mmCIF file with all atom_site columns, C-alpha atoms in Angstrom:
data_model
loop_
_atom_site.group_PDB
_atom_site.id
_atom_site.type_symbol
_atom_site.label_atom_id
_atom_site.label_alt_id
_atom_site.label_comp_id
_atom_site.label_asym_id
_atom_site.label_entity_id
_atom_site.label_seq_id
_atom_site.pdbx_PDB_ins_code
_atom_site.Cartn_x
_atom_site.Cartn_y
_atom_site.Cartn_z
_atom_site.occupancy
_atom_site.B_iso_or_equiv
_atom_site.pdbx_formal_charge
_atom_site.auth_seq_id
_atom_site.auth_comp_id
_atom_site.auth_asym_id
_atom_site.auth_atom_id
_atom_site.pdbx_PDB_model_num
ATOM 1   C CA . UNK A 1 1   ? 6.807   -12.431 -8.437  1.00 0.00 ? 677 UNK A CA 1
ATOM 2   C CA . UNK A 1 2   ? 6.423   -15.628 -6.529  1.00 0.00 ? 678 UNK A CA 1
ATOM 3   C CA . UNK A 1 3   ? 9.944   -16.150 -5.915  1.00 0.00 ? 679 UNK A CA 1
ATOM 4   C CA . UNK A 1 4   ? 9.984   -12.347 -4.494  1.00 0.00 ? 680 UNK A CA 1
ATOM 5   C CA . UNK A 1 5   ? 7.265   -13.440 -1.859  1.00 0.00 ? 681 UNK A CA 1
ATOM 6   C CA . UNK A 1 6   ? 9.320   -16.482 -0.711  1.00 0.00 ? 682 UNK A CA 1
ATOM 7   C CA . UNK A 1 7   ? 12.621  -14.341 -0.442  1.00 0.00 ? 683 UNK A CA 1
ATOM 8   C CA . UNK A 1 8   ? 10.912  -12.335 1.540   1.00 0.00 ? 684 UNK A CA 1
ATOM 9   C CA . UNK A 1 9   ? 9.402   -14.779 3.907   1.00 0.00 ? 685 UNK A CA 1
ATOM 10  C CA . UNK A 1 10  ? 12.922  -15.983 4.398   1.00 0.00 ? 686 UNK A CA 1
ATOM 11  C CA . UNK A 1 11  ? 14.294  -12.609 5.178   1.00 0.00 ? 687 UNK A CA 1
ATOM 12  C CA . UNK A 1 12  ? 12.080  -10.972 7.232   1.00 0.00 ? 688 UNK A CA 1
ATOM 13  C CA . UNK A 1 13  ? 9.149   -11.680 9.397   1.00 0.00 ? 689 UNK A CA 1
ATOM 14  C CA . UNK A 1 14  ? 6.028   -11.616 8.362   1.00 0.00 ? 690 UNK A CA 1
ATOM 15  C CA . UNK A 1 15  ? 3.478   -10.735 10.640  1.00 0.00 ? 691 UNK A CA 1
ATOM 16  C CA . UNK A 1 16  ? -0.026  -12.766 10.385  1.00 0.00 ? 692 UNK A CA 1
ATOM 17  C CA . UNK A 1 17  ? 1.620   -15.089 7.560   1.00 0.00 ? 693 UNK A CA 1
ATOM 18  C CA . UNK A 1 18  ? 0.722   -13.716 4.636   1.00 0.00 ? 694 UNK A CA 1
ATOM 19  C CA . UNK A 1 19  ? 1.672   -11.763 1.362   1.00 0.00 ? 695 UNK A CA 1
ATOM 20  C CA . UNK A 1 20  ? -0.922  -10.071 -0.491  1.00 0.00 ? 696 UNK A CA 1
ATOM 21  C CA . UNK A 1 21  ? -0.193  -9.708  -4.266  1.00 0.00 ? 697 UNK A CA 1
ATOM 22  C CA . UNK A 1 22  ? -1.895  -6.850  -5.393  1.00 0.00 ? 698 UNK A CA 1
ATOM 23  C CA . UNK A 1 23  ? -2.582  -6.182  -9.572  1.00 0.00 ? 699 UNK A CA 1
ATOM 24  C CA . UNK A 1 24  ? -2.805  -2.819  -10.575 1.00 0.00 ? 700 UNK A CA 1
ATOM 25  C CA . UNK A 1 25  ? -6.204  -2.498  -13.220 1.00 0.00 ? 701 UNK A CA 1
ATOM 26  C CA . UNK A 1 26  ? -4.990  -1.639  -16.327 1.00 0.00 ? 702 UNK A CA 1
ATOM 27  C CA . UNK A 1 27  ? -1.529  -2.673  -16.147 1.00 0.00 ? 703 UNK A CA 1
ATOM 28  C CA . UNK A 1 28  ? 0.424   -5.645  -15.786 1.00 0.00 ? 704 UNK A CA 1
ATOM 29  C CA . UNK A 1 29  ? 1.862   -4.568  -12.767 1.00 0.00 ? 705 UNK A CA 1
ATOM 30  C CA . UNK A 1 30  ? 1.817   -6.180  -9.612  1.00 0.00 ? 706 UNK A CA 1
ATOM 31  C CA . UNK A 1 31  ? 2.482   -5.100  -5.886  1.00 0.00 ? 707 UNK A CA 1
ATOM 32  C CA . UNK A 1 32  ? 3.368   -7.706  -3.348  1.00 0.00 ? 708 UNK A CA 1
ATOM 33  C CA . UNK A 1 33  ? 2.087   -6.061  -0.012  1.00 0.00 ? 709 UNK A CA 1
ATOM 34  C CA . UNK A 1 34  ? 2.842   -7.988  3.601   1.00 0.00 ? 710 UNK A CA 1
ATOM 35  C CA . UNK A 1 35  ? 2.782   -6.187  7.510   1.00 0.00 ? 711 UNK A CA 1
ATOM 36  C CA . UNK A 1 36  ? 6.740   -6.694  8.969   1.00 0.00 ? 712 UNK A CA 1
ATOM 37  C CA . UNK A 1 37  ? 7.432   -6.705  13.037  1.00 0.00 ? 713 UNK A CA 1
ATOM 38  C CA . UNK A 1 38  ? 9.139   -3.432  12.626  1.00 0.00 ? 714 UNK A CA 1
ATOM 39  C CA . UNK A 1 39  ? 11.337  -3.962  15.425  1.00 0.00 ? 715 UNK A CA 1
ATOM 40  C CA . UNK A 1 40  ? 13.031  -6.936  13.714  1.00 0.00 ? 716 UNK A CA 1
ATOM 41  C CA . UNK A 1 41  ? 13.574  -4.731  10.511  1.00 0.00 ? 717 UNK A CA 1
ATOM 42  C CA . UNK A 1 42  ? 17.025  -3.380  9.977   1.00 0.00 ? 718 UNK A CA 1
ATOM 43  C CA . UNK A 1 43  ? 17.075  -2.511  6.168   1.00 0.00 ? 719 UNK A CA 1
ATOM 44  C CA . UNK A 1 44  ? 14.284  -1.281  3.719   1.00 0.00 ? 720 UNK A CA 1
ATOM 45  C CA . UNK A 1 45  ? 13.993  -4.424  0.653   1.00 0.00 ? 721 UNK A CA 1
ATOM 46  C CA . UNK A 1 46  ? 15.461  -2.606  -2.399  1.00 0.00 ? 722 UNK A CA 1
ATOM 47  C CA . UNK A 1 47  ? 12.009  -1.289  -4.593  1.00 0.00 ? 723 UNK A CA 1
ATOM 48  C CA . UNK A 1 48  ? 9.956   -0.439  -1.382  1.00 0.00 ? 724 UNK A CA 1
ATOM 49  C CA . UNK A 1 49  ? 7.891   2.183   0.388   1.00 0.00 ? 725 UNK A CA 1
ATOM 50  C CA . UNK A 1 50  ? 6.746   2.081   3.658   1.00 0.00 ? 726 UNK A CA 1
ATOM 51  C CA . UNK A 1 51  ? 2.673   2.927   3.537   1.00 0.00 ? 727 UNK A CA 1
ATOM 52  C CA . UNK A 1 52  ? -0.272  3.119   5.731   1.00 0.00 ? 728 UNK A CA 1
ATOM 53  C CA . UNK A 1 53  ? -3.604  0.972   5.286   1.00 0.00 ? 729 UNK A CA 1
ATOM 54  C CA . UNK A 1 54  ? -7.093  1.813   5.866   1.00 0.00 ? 730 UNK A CA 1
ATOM 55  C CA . UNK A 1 55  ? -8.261  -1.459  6.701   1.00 0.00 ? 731 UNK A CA 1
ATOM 56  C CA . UNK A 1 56  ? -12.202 -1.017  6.342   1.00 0.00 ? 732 UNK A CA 1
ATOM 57  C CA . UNK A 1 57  ? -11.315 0.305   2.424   1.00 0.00 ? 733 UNK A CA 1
ATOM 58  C CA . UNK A 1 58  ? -8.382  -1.626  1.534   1.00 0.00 ? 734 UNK A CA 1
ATOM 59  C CA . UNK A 1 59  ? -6.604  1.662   0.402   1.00 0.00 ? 735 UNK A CA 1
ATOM 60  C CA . UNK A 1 60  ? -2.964  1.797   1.240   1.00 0.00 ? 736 UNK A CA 1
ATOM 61  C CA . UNK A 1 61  ? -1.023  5.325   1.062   1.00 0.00 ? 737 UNK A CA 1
ATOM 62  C CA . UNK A 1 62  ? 1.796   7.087   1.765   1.00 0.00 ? 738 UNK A CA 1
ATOM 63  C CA . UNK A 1 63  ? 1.952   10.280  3.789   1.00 0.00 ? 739 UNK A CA 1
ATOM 64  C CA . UNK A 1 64  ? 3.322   12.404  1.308   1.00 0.00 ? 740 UNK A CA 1
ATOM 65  C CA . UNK A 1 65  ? 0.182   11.003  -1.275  1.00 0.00 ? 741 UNK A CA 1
ATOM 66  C CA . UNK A 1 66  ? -2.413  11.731  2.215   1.00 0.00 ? 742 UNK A CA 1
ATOM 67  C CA . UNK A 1 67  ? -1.097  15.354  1.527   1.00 0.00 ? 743 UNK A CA 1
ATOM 68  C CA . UNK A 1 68  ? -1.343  15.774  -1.340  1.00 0.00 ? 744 UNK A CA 1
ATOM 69  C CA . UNK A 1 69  ? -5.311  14.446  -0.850  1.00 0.00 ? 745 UNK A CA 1
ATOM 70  C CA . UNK A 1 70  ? -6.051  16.392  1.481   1.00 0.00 ? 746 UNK A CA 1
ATOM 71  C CA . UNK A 1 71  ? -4.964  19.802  -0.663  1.00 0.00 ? 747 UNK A CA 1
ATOM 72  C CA . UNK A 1 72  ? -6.826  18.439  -3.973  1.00 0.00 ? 748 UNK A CA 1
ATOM 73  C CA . UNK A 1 73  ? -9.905  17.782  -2.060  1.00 0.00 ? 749 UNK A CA 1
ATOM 74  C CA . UNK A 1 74  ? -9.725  21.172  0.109   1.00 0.00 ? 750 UNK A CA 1
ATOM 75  C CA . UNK A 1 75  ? -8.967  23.381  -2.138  1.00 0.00 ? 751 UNK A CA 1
ATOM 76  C CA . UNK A 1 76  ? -4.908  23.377  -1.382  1.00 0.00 ? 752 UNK A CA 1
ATOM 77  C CA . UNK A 1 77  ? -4.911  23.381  2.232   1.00 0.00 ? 753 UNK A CA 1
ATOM 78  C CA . UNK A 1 78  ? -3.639  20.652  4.046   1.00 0.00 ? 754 UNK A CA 1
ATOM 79  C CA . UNK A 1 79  ? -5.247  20.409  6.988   1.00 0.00 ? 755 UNK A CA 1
ATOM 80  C CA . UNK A 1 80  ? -4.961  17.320  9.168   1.00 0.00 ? 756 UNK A CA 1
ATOM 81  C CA . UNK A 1 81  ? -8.223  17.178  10.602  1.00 0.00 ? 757 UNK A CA 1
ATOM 82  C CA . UNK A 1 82  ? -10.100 17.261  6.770   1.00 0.00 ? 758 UNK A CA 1
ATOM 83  C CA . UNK A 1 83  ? -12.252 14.242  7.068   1.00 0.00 ? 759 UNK A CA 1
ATOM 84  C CA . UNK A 1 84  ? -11.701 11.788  3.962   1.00 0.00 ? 760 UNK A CA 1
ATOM 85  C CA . UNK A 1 85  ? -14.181 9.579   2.520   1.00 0.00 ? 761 UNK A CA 1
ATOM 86  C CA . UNK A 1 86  ? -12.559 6.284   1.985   1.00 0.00 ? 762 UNK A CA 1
ATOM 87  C CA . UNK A 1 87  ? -15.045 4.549   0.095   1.00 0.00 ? 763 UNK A CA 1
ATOM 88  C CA . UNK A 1 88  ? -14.052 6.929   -2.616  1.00 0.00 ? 764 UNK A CA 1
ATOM 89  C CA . UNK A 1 89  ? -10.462 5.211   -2.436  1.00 0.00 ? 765 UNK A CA 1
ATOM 90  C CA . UNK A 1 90  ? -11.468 1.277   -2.148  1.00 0.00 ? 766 UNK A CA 1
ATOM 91  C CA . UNK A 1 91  ? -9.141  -0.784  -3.448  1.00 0.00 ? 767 UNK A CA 1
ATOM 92  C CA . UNK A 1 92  ? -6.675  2.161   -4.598  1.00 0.00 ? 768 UNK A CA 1
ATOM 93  C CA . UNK A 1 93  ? -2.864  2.892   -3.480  1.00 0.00 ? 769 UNK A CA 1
ATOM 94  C CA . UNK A 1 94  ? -2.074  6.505   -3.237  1.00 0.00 ? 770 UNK A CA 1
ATOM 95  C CA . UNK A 1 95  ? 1.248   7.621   -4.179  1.00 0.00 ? 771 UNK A CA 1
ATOM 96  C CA . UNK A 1 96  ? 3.084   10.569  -5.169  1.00 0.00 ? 772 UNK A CA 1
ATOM 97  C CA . UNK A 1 97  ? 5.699   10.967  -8.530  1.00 0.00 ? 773 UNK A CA 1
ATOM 98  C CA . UNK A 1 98  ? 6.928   14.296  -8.601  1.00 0.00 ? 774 UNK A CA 1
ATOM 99  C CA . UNK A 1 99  ? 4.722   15.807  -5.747  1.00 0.00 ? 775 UNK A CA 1
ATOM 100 C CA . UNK A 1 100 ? 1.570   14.711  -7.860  1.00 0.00 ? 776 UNK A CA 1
ATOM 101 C CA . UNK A 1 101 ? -0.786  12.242  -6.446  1.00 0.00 ? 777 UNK A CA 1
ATOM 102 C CA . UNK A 1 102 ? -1.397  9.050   -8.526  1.00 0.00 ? 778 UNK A CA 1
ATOM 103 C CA . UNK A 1 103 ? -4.105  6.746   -7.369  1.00 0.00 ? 779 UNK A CA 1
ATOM 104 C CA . UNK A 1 104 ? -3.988  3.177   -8.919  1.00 0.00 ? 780 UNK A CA 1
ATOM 105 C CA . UNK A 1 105 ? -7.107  1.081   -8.682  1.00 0.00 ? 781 UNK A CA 1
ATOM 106 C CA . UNK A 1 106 ? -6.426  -2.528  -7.382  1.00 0.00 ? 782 UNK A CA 1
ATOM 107 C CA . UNK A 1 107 ? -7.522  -5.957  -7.087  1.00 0.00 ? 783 UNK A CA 1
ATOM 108 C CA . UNK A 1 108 ? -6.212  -9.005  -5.554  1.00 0.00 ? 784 UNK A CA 1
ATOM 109 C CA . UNK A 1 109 ? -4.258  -11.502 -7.844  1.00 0.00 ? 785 UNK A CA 1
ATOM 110 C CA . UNK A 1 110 ? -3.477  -13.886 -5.150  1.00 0.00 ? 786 UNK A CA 1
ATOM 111 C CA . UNK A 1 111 ? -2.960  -14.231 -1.279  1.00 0.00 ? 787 UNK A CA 1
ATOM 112 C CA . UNK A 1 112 ? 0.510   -16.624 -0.341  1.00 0.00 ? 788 UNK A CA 1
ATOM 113 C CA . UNK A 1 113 ? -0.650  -18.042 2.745   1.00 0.00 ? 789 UNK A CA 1
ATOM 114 C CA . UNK A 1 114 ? 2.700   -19.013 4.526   1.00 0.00 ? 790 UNK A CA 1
ATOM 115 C CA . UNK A 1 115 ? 3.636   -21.490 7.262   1.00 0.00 ? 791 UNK A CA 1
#
């Protein structure tokens, strides 16, 4: 996984110099997560989504897994201005597989300060 974060570093760049690695609880799986000046970013890293963070929460999320939310918390309407309570999502990243949401709980492993 370290050897991922240091490609990466050499390959694109990272904005505020640093990669988060991310454990998901309960698994041995790990996310590397790290914020990319967008306009210097011609191709997607092969294994990656794009997501959105709510900084105060830590909780990172896709659009498609915001949707998805939003119905299963108002009773299958999506409605963009349904107001979400974060703290219920601290730590979490919401996704989608096969238009279902899956939320998986997180903690940080380890922060790669780079130089």
């Amino acid at each position: 996984m370290y050897e991922v974060a240091y490609k990466l570093k050499d390959t694109y760049d990272i904005l505020y110099n640093k990669i988060f690695i991310l454990n998901i609880l309960n698994d041995e799986e790990y996310v590397i997560t790290y914020n990319v000046d967008q306009d210097t970013l011609y191709s997607i890293p092969e294994n990656t989504i794009l997501v959105h963070r709510k900084k105060d929460t830590n909780t990172l999320y896709t659009i498609n897994a915001l949707n998805e939310l939003i119905k299963k918390l108002n009773s299958g309407v999506v409605d963009p201005r349904y107001r979400i309570n974060w703290n219920h999502y601290r730590n979490t990243i919401l996704l989608t597989r096969q238009h279902m949401l899956k939320e998986l709980k997180t903690k940080i492993f380890d922060i790669i300060e780079l130089s």
